[in-house]
Amino acid sequence: GGFEQVKPFFRVFRVRWPYCLRRCSYCNFNKYIPRENNDPMMTECLQRETETLLQLSQVSCITSVFFGGGTPSLAHPSTIAAVLESVSRRAYLSDKAEVTLEVNPTPVGKSKLEDYCRAGVNRFSIGVQSLQDGDLKILGRDHSPHQALQTVEEARRLCPGRVSVDVMFGRPKQSAESWENELSELLRVCDDHVSLYQLTLERGTQLFKQVLGGEVTMPAEDVTAEMYQCARRTLHQHGFLQYEVSNFARHKAVSHHNTSYWKGRQYIGVGPGAHGRFVPRGEGGVVREARTQTLEPDVWIREVQQRGHGTRRRIQLSHLELLEEVLVMGMRMSKGINHKHWELFSPQLGLHEVFGTSNDIQELLQSGQLILDDRGLRCSWDGLALLDSILPALLVMLERQISQRLQRDHHADGQTKRISNPQ
């Protein structure tokens, strides 16, 4: 089998804490309001699944652990410590490994930050979302702007240079001008990493119903596009480099964890509703699988107790599916995809062969939205804002080239040449 021959040395590890105290109006994530305190049970199962999946993947070293949610800052710090302990029992967890925890900026969240650091967390990602009181209420958040700023301050005291702030634009009744002012206020207090998200309306959420019923109005598409460009300019003026569609860092404070995803590296997901992408070498696997854990926490707990893990779905990724993921993720980065990286996954067909010949893509290259040169394939500054409209053309081309290649290989040498089974 052709690819990922290298022993999976560094791997990222994601832990999902599924509980929240309340449901935000815009959120359609898999999350649950806990009925009773089952922290000890949850902790035990997270540990058990961690050990099972690490053994299955035969990974030798973990360089990044990310606790996401739900609201992982509801978990007891001892839970975090226990999971990290399980990771280091099965793999080498370096002192330099990035251990991130998502934090809800409430007084309770803030009061636990120091204990989380003692438990082994060394980076915080804080869900500020907005500095407008009214907006936080519409979003169903349970913190105030003041509490958010205090939490950021405390996190920076504990982990200077390793605090990320999440903020959301395209909120109800928001204008480009008020957004610019808000961002400037945030930049006075934030650390060296900012993640920007556009608020999207998801079916079935509270906010979706309110917009449908005319109680709440959302900004027009051209206004949100202007907000995005305005944020990019403002962040740039404050010394932040955009290294990915939604992520900005200064002083080299990029998130190693997320960068691993965008580079299409393998990762392990633990906890209810977690996702993973890895080769199960422990059972003789040679092909990368997309794995999803059972959603419902109570059912997941039962499954982990019975068989050591709660994997609900395992799908072997075909070569094309793997390349599609590498393309879609890689193009999110401002550096794009370099030739050497692409070659790891596609030794037979280089970036020039796949994308250099199509008229549609020639148009994107000539308009300056897309760049294909000796460094690799990437979007320009303008192109990155239009990524969603650029990707379909790239995906169509990829599929066409791969299927032609398969047909050619199939007919070549009286069918003696076979494409190796990629991982």
CSV table of C-alpha atoms in Angstrom, one decimal:
chain,number,residue,atom,x,y,z
A,1,GLY,CA,0.0,0.0,0.0
A,2,GLY,CA,1.4,3.3,-1.2
A,3,PHE,CA,1.0,6.1,1.4
A,4,GLU,CA,1.4,7.0,5.0
A,5,GLN,CA,4.2,4.4,5.2
A,6,VAL,CA,5.8,6.5,7.9
A,7,LYS,CA,5.0,5.2,11.4
A,8,PRO,CA,2.4,7.7,12.6
A,9,PHE,CA,4.8,9.7,14.8
A,10,PHE,CA,3.0,12.8,15.8
A,11,ARG,CA,-0.8,12.6,16.0
A,12,VAL,CA,-3.4,14.9,17.3
A,13,PHE,CA,-5.9,13.8,19.8
A,14,ARG,CA,-9.4,15.3,20.3
A,15,VAL,CA,-11.6,14.8,23.3
A,16,ARG,CA,-15.3,15.8,23.2
A,17,TRP,CA,-17.1,16.7,26.4
A,18,PRO,CA,-20.7,16.6,25.3
A,19,TYR,CA,-22.4,18.5,28.1
A,20,CYS,CA,-23.6,22.1,28.3
A,21,LEU,CA,-25.6,24.0,30.9
A,22,ARG,CA,-27.9,25.4,28.3
A,23,ARG,CA,-28.2,25.4,24.5
A,24,CYS,CA,-27.1,28.4,22.6
A,25,SER,CA,-29.7,29.7,20.1
A,26,TYR,CA,-27.5,29.2,17.1
A,27,CYS,CA,-26.0,25.8,18.0
A,28,ASN,CA,-27.0,22.5,16.3
A,29,PHE,CA,-24.1,20.6,17.8
A,30,ASN,CA,-24.4,17.3,19.5
A,31,LYS,CA,-24.7,18.4,23.1
A,32,TYR,CA,-26.7,17.4,26.2
A,33,ILE,CA,-27.8,19.0,29.4
A,34,PRO,CA,-26.6,16.6,32.1
A,35,ARG,CA,-29.3,15.2,34.3
A,36,GLU,CA,-27.1,14.2,37.2
A,37,ASN,CA,-23.5,14.3,38.1
A,38,ASN,CA,-22.0,11.5,36.1
A,39,ASP,CA,-18.5,13.0,36.0
A,40,PRO,CA,-16.7,9.9,37.5
A,41,MET,CA,-18.4,7.6,35.0
A,42,MET,CA,-17.7,10.0,32.1
A,43,THR,CA,-14.1,10.3,33.2
A,44,GLU,CA,-13.6,6.5,33.5
A,45,CYS,CA,-15.1,6.0,30.0
A,46,LEU,CA,-13.0,8.8,28.4
A,47,GLN,CA,-9.9,7.1,29.8
A,48,ARG,CA,-10.9,3.7,28.6
A,49,GLU,CA,-11.7,4.8,25.1
A,50,THR,CA,-8.5,6.8,25.0
A,51,GLU,CA,-6.5,3.7,25.8
A,52,THR,CA,-8.4,1.5,23.3
A,53,LEU,CA,-8.1,3.9,20.4
A,54,LEU,CA,-4.4,4.7,21.0
A,55,GLN,CA,-3.6,1.0,21.1
A,56,LEU,CA,-5.6,0.5,17.9
A,57,SER,CA,-3.8,3.3,16.1
A,58,GLN,CA,-0.4,2.2,17.4
A,59,VAL,CA,0.6,5.8,17.6
A,60,SER,CA,4.0,6.4,19.2
A,61,CYS,CA,3.8,10.1,20.1
A,62,ILE,CA,1.0,12.7,20.7
A,63,THR,CA,2.0,16.3,20.0
A,64,SER,CA,-1.4,17.9,20.6
A,65,VAL,CA,-4.5,17.3,22.7
A,66,PHE,CA,-7.7,19.4,22.3
A,67,PHE,CA,-10.6,19.3,24.7
A,68,GLY,CA,-13.7,20.6,22.8
A,69,GLY,CA,-17.4,20.4,23.4
A,70,GLY,CA,-20.1,20.8,24.4
A,71,THR,CA,-18.6,22.9,27.2
A,72,PRO,CA,-15.4,21.1,28.4
A,73,SER,CA,-14.9,23.9,31.0
A,74,LEU,CA,-17.8,22.2,32.9
A,75,ALA,CA,-15.6,19.1,33.3
A,76,HIS,CA,-13.8,18.8,36.6
A,77,PRO,CA,-10.0,19.5,36.3
A,78,SER,CA,-9.3,16.0,37.6
A,79,THR,CA,-11.1,14.6,34.5
A,80,ILE,CA,-8.7,16.5,32.2
A,81,ALA,CA,-5.7,15.3,34.3
A,82,ALA,CA,-7.0,11.7,34.1
A,83,VAL,CA,-7.4,11.7,30.3
A,84,LEU,CA,-3.9,13.2,29.8
A,85,GLU,CA,-2.6,10.5,32.1
A,86,SER,CA,-4.2,7.8,29.9
A,87,VAL,CA,-2.7,9.4,26.8
A,88,SER,CA,0.8,9.3,28.3
A,89,ARG,CA,0.3,5.6,29.4
A,90,ARG,CA,-0.2,4.6,25.8
A,91,ALA,CA,1.9,7.1,23.9
A,92,TYR,CA,4.7,9.6,24.4
A,93,LEU,CA,3.1,12.9,25.4
A,94,SER,CA,5.9,15.5,25.2
A,95,ASP,CA,6.3,18.3,27.7
A,96,LYS,CA,6.1,20.6,24.6
A,97,ALA,CA,2.7,19.1,23.5
A,98,GLU,CA,0.0,21.7,22.9
A,99,VAL,CA,-2.9,20.9,25.3
A,100,THR,CA,-5.9,23.2,24.6
A,101,LEU,CA,-9.1,23.5,26.4
A,102,GLU,CA,-12.2,25.4,25.2
A,103,VAL,CA,-13.5,27.7,27.9
A,104,ASN,CA,-16.9,29.3,28.4
A,105,PRO,CA,-16.1,32.8,29.8
A,106,THR,CA,-18.4,32.6,32.8
A,107,PRO,CA,-17.2,33.2,36.4
A,108,VAL,CA,-17.3,29.5,36.9
A,109,GLY,CA,-15.1,28.9,33.9
A,110,LYS,CA,-12.7,31.6,35.0
A,111,SER,CA,-12.4,30.3,38.5
A,112,LYS,CA,-11.2,26.9,37.3
A,113,LEU,CA,-8.5,28.1,34.9
A,114,GLU,CA,-5.7,27.7,37.4
A,115,ASP,CA,-6.7,24.1,38.2
A,116,TYR,CA,-6.8,23.3,34.5
A,117,CYS,CA,-3.3,24.5,34.2
A,118,ARG,CA,-2.2,22.3,37.1
A,119,ALA,CA,-4.0,19.4,35.3
A,120,GLY,CA,-1.8,19.9,32.3
A,121,VAL,CA,-3.6,22.4,30.0
A,122,ASN,CA,-1.2,25.0,28.5
A,123,ARG,CA,-3.5,26.7,26.0
A,124,PHE,CA,-7.0,28.2,26.3
A,125,SER,CA,-9.5,28.9,23.6
A,126,ILE,CA,-12.1,31.3,24.9
A,127,GLY,CA,-15.6,31.6,23.4
A,128,VAL,CA,-16.1,35.3,23.7
A,129,GLN,CA,-18.4,35.4,20.6
A,130,SER,CA,-19.4,39.1,21.2
A,131,LEU,CA,-18.8,42.1,23.3
A,132,GLN,CA,-22.4,43.3,22.9
A,133,ASP,CA,-24.7,42.5,25.8
A,134,GLY,CA,-27.8,42.3,23.6
A,135,ASP,CA,-26.1,40.1,21.1
A,136,LEU,CA,-25.0,37.6,23.8
A,137,LYS,CA,-28.6,37.4,25.0
A,138,ILE,CA,-29.9,36.7,21.4
A,139,LEU,CA,-27.2,34.1,21.0
A,140,GLY,CA,-28.3,32.5,24.2
A,141,ARG,CA,-24.8,32.8,25.8
A,142,ASP,CA,-24.6,32.8,29.6
A,143,HIS,CA,-21.8,35.3,30.1
A,144,SER,CA,-21.6,39.1,29.9
A,145,PRO,CA,-19.0,41.1,27.9
A,146,HIS,CA,-17.3,42.1,31.2
A,147,GLN,CA,-17.0,38.5,32.3
A,148,ALA,CA,-15.6,37.5,29.0
A,149,LEU,CA,-12.8,40.2,29.2
A,150,GLN,CA,-12.0,39.1,32.8
A,151,THR,CA,-11.7,35.5,31.7
A,152,VAL,CA,-9.4,36.4,28.8
A,153,GLU,CA,-7.2,38.5,31.2
A,154,GLU,CA,-7.0,35.6,33.7
A,155,ALA,CA,-6.2,33.1,31.0
A,156,ARG,CA,-3.4,35.4,29.7
A,157,ARG,CA,-1.9,35.7,33.1
A,158,LEU,CA,-1.7,31.9,33.4
A,159,CYS,CA,-0.7,31.1,29.7
A,160,PRO,CA,0.8,34.2,28.2
A,161,GLY,CA,0.9,34.0,24.4
A,162,ARG,CA,-1.2,30.9,24.4
A,163,VAL,CA,-4.8,32.2,24.6
A,164,SER,CA,-7.1,32.2,21.6
A,165,VAL,CA,-10.3,34.2,21.4
A,166,ASP,CA,-13.3,33.1,19.4
A,167,VAL,CA,-15.5,35.9,18.0
A,168,MET,CA,-18.5,35.8,15.8
A,169,PHE,CA,-19.7,38.2,13.0
A,170,GLY,CA,-22.8,38.4,10.9
A,171,ARG,CA,-24.9,38.5,14.0
A,172,PRO,CA,-28.5,39.8,14.0
A,173,LYS,CA,-28.8,43.6,13.2
A,174,GLN,CA,-25.0,43.9,13.2
A,175,SER,CA,-23.4,46.6,11.0
A,176,ALA,CA,-19.9,46.7,9.5
A,177,GLU,CA,-19.2,49.8,11.5
A,178,SER,CA,-20.2,48.5,14.9
A,179,TRP,CA,-18.3,45.3,14.1
A,180,GLU,CA,-15.1,47.3,13.4
A,181,ASN,CA,-15.4,49.1,16.7
A,182,GLU,CA,-16.1,45.9,18.6
A,183,LEU,CA,-13.0,44.2,17.0
A,184,SER,CA,-10.8,47.1,18.0
A,185,GLU,CA,-12.0,46.8,21.6
A,186,LEU,CA,-11.3,43.1,21.6
A,187,LEU,CA,-7.8,43.6,20.2
A,188,ARG,CA,-7.0,45.8,23.1
A,189,VAL,CA,-7.4,42.9,25.5
A,190,CYS,CA,-6.8,39.7,23.4
A,191,ASP,CA,-3.7,37.6,23.2
A,192,ASP,CA,-1.9,36.4,20.1
A,193,HIS,CA,-4.6,34.2,18.5
A,194,VAL,CA,-8.0,35.1,17.1
A,195,SER,CA,-10.6,32.8,15.5
A,196,LEU,CA,-13.4,34.5,13.5
A,197,TYR,CA,-16.6,32.7,12.7
A,198,GLN,CA,-19.5,33.9,10.6
A,199,LEU,CA,-22.8,33.1,12.3
A,200,THR,CA,-24.6,30.6,10.1
A,201,LEU,CA,-28.3,29.8,10.5
A,202,GLU,CA,-28.8,26.1,11.1
A,203,ARG,CA,-32.1,24.4,10.7
A,204,GLY,CA,-33.8,23.4,13.9
A,205,THR,CA,-32.1,26.0,16.1
A,206,GLN,CA,-33.9,28.6,18.1
A,207,LEU,CA,-32.3,31.4,16.1
A,208,PHE,CA,-33.5,29.8,12.8
A,209,LYS,CA,-37.1,29.8,14.1
A,210,GLN,CA,-36.8,33.5,15.2
A,211,VAL,CA,-35.5,34.6,11.8
A,212,LEU,CA,-38.2,32.5,10.1
A,213,GLY,CA,-40.9,34.2,12.3
A,214,GLY,CA,-39.5,37.6,11.5
A,215,GLU,CA,-38.5,38.4,15.1
A,216,VAL,CA,-34.9,38.6,14.2
A,217,THR,CA,-33.2,39.9,11.1
A,218,MET,CA,-29.8,38.9,9.8
A,219,PRO,CA,-27.3,41.1,7.9
A,220,ALA,CA,-27.3,40.8,4.1
A,221,GLU,CA,-24.7,38.7,2.4
A,222,ASP,CA,-22.7,41.6,1.0
A,223,VAL,CA,-22.6,43.2,4.5
A,224,THR,CA,-21.2,40.0,6.1
A,225,ALA,CA,-18.6,39.8,3.2
A,226,GLU,CA,-17.6,43.4,4.0
A,227,MET,CA,-17.4,42.5,7.7
A,228,TYR,CA,-15.0,39.6,6.9
A,229,GLN,CA,-12.7,41.8,4.8
A,230,CYS,CA,-12.8,44.6,7.4
A,231,ALA,CA,-11.8,42.1,10.1
A,232,ARG,CA,-8.9,40.8,8.0
A,233,ARG,CA,-7.7,44.3,7.5
A,234,THR,CA,-8.0,45.3,11.1
A,235,LEU,CA,-6.3,42.2,12.4
A,236,HIS,CA,-3.5,42.7,9.8
A,237,GLN,CA,-3.0,46.3,11.1
A,238,HIS,CA,-2.6,44.9,14.6
A,239,GLY,CA,0.2,42.5,13.5
A,240,PHE,CA,-1.9,39.4,13.1
A,241,LEU,CA,-1.1,37.1,10.1
A,242,GLN,CA,-4.0,35.2,8.6
A,243,TYR,CA,-2.8,31.6,8.4
A,244,GLU,CA,-6.2,30.0,7.6
A,245,VAL,CA,-9.6,31.2,6.5
A,246,SER,CA,-10.9,31.8,10.0
A,247,ASN,CA,-7.6,32.0,12.0
A,248,PHE,CA,-5.1,34.7,12.8
A,249,ALA,CA,-2.0,34.7,14.9
A,250,ARG,CA,0.9,37.0,15.8
A,251,HIS,CA,4.2,36.1,17.3
A,252,LYS,CA,4.0,32.7,15.7
A,253,ALA,CA,1.2,31.7,18.0
A,254,VAL,CA,-0.5,29.4,15.4
A,255,SER,CA,-2.6,26.5,16.7
A,256,HIS,CA,-0.6,23.3,16.0
A,257,HIS,CA,-3.7,21.3,16.6
A,258,ASN,CA,-5.8,22.9,13.9
A,259,THR,CA,-2.8,23.1,11.5
A,260,SER,CA,-2.5,19.3,11.7
A,261,TYR,CA,-6.1,18.9,10.5
A,262,TRP,CA,-5.7,21.3,7.6
A,263,LYS,CA,-2.6,19.3,6.6
A,264,GLY,CA,-4.7,16.2,6.4
A,265,ARG,CA,-2.8,14.4,9.2
A,266,GLN,CA,-4.3,11.5,11.1
A,267,TYR,CA,-6.2,12.3,14.3
A,268,ILE,CA,-8.0,10.3,17.0
A,269,GLY,CA,-11.3,11.5,18.4
A,270,VAL,CA,-12.6,10.3,21.8
A,271,GLY,CA,-15.9,11.0,23.5
A,272,PRO,CA,-19.6,11.1,22.5
A,273,GLY,CA,-20.0,12.3,18.9
A,274,ALA,CA,-16.2,12.6,18.3
A,275,HIS,CA,-14.7,12.2,14.8
A,276,GLY,CA,-11.4,10.6,14.0
A,277,ARG,CA,-9.3,9.8,10.9
A,278,PHE,CA,-6.7,7.2,11.3
A,279,VAL,CA,-5.3,3.8,10.2
A,280,PRO,CA,-6.2,1.1,12.7
A,281,ARG,CA,-2.8,-0.6,12.5
A,282,GLY,CA,-3.4,-2.5,15.8
A,283,GLU,CA,-5.8,-4.8,13.9
A,284,GLY,CA,-3.7,-5.0,10.7
A,285,GLY,CA,-5.4,-2.0,9.0
A,286,VAL,CA,-3.5,-0.3,6.2
A,287,VAL,CA,-6.2,2.1,5.0
A,288,ARG,CA,-7.2,5.3,6.8
A,289,GLU,CA,-10.7,5.2,8.2
A,290,ALA,CA,-13.2,8.0,9.0
A,291,ARG,CA,-14.6,7.1,12.4
A,292,THR,CA,-17.5,8.5,14.4
A,293,GLN,CA,-18.3,7.8,18.0
A,294,THR,CA,-21.8,7.3,19.2
A,295,LEU,CA,-23.6,10.6,19.8
A,296,GLU,CA,-25.8,10.0,22.9
A,297,PRO,CA,-23.6,10.1,26.0
A,298,ASP,CA,-25.6,7.5,28.0
A,299,VAL,CA,-25.4,5.0,25.0
A,300,TRP,CA,-21.8,5.9,24.4
A,301,ILE,CA,-21.0,5.1,28.1
A,302,ARG,CA,-22.7,1.8,27.9
A,303,GLU,CA,-20.8,0.9,24.7
A,304,VAL,CA,-17.4,1.9,26.2
A,305,GLN,CA,-18.1,-0.2,29.2
A,306,GLN,CA,-19.0,-3.2,27.1
A,307,ARG,CA,-16.2,-3.1,24.4
A,308,GLY,CA,-13.7,-0.4,25.4
A,309,HIS,CA,-14.8,2.2,22.8
A,310,GLY,CA,-18.0,3.7,21.4
A,311,THR,CA,-17.1,3.8,17.7
A,312,ARG,CA,-20.5,3.8,15.8
A,313,ARG,CA,-19.3,4.1,12.2
A,314,ARG,CA,-16.1,3.2,10.4
A,315,ILE,CA,-15.7,4.0,6.8
A,316,GLN,CA,-12.6,3.2,4.8
A,317,LEU,CA,-11.6,6.2,2.8
A,318,SER,CA,-10.9,5.6,-0.9
A,319,HIS,CA,-7.9,7.3,-2.5
A,320,LEU,CA,-10.1,10.0,-4.1
A,321,GLU,CA,-11.9,10.7,-0.8
A,322,LEU,CA,-8.6,11.1,1.0
A,323,LEU,CA,-7.3,13.5,-1.7
A,324,GLU,CA,-10.6,15.4,-1.5
A,325,GLU,CA,-10.0,15.9,2.2
A,326,VAL,CA,-6.4,16.9,1.7
A,327,LEU,CA,-7.5,19.5,-0.9
A,328,VAL,CA,-10.5,21.0,0.9
A,329,MET,CA,-8.6,21.3,4.2
A,330,GLY,CA,-5.3,22.4,2.6
A,331,MET,CA,-6.9,25.2,0.6
A,332,ARG,CA,-8.2,26.7,3.8
A,333,MET,CA,-4.6,27.7,4.7
A,334,SER,CA,-3.1,30.9,3.3
A,335,LYS,CA,0.0,28.9,2.4
A,336,GLY,CA,-2.2,26.4,0.6
A,337,ILE,CA,-0.8,23.0,-0.4
A,338,ASN,CA,2.9,22.6,-1.4
A,339,HIS,CA,4.1,20.1,-3.9
A,340,LYS,CA,5.9,17.8,-1.5
A,341,HIS,CA,2.9,17.6,0.8
A,342,TRP,CA,0.5,16.7,-2.1
A,343,GLU,CA,3.0,14.1,-3.3
A,344,LEU,CA,2.7,12.3,0.1
A,345,PHE,CA,-0.9,11.5,-0.8
A,346,SER,CA,-0.7,11.5,-4.6
A,347,PRO,CA,2.7,10.3,-5.8
A,348,GLN,CA,1.5,9.6,-9.4
A,349,LEU,CA,-0.3,12.9,-10.1
A,350,GLY,CA,1.2,16.2,-9.1
A,351,LEU,CA,-0.6,19.4,-8.5
A,352,HIS,CA,0.3,20.7,-12.0
A,353,GLU,CA,-1.0,17.5,-13.7
A,354,VAL,CA,-4.3,17.6,-11.8
A,355,PHE,CA,-5.0,21.3,-11.8
A,356,GLY,CA,-2.8,22.9,-14.4
A,357,THR,CA,-4.7,21.7,-17.5
A,358,SER,CA,-8.3,22.8,-17.0
A,359,ASN,CA,-9.9,25.9,-18.6
A,360,ASP,CA,-12.0,26.6,-15.5
A,361,ILE,CA,-9.0,26.7,-13.3
A,362,GLN,CA,-7.0,28.7,-15.9
A,363,GLU,CA,-9.7,31.4,-15.5
A,364,LEU,CA,-9.2,31.4,-11.7
A,365,LEU,CA,-5.5,31.6,-12.1
A,366,GLN,CA,-5.8,34.5,-14.7
A,367,SER,CA,-8.2,36.4,-12.5
A,368,GLY,CA,-5.6,36.2,-9.7
A,369,GLN,CA,-7.9,34.3,-7.2
A,370,LEU,CA,-5.8,31.2,-7.4
A,371,ILE,CA,-2.0,30.7,-7.6
A,372,LEU,CA,-0.3,27.6,-8.9
A,373,ASP,CA,3.5,27.9,-9.0
A,374,ASP,CA,6.7,26.2,-7.9
A,375,ARG,CA,5.6,26.6,-4.3
A,376,GLY,CA,2.3,24.8,-4.8
A,377,LEU,CA,-1.4,25.6,-5.0
A,378,ARG,CA,-3.0,28.3,-2.9
A,379,CYS,CA,-5.6,31.2,-2.9
A,380,SER,CA,-4.5,34.8,-3.2
A,381,TRP,CA,-5.6,37.3,-0.5
A,382,ASP,CA,-8.8,38.0,-2.5
A,383,GLY,CA,-9.3,34.3,-3.4
A,384,LEU,CA,-9.3,33.2,0.2
A,385,ALA,CA,-12.5,35.2,0.9
A,386,LEU,CA,-14.1,33.4,-2.1
A,387,LEU,CA,-12.9,29.9,-1.2
A,388,ASP,CA,-16.4,28.4,-1.2
A,389,SER,CA,-16.9,29.4,-4.8
A,390,ILE,CA,-13.4,28.2,-5.9
A,391,LEU,CA,-13.4,24.7,-4.3
A,392,PRO,CA,-16.2,23.1,-6.5
A,393,ALA,CA,-14.1,23.7,-9.6
A,394,LEU,CA,-11.0,22.2,-8.0
A,395,LEU,CA,-13.0,19.1,-6.7
A,396,VAL,CA,-14.5,18.5,-10.2
A,397,MET,CA,-11.0,18.6,-11.7
A,398,LEU,CA,-9.6,16.3,-9.1
A,399,GLU,CA,-12.3,13.7,-9.6
A,400,ARG,CA,-11.9,13.8,-13.4
A,401,GLN,CA,-8.1,13.4,-13.3
A,402,ILE,CA,-8.2,10.6,-10.7
A,403,SER,CA,-10.9,8.6,-12.6
A,404,GLN,CA,-9.0,9.0,-15.9
A,405,ARG,CA,-5.8,7.9,-14.2
A,406,LEU,CA,-7.6,4.8,-12.9
A,407,GLN,CA,-9.0,3.9,-16.3
A,408,ARG,CA,-5.6,4.4,-17.9
A,409,ASP,CA,-3.9,2.2,-15.3
A,410,HIS,CA,-6.7,-0.4,-15.7
A,411,HIS,CA,-6.0,-0.7,-19.4
A,412,ALA,CA,-2.3,-0.4,-19.3
A,413,ASP,CA,0.0,-3.4,-19.8
A,414,GLY,CA,-2.9,-5.8,-20.2
A,415,GLN,CA,-4.1,-4.8,-16.7
A,416,THR,CA,-0.9,-5.9,-15.0
A,417,LYS,CA,-0.2,-2.4,-13.5
A,418,ARG,CA,-2.4,-1.9,-10.5
A,419,ILE,CA,-2.8,1.3,-8.5
A,420,SER,CA,-1.5,0.6,-5.0
A,421,ASN,CA,-4.0,0.7,-2.1
A,422,PRO,CA,-3.5,4.1,-0.6
A,423,GLN,CA,-4.1,4.9,3.0
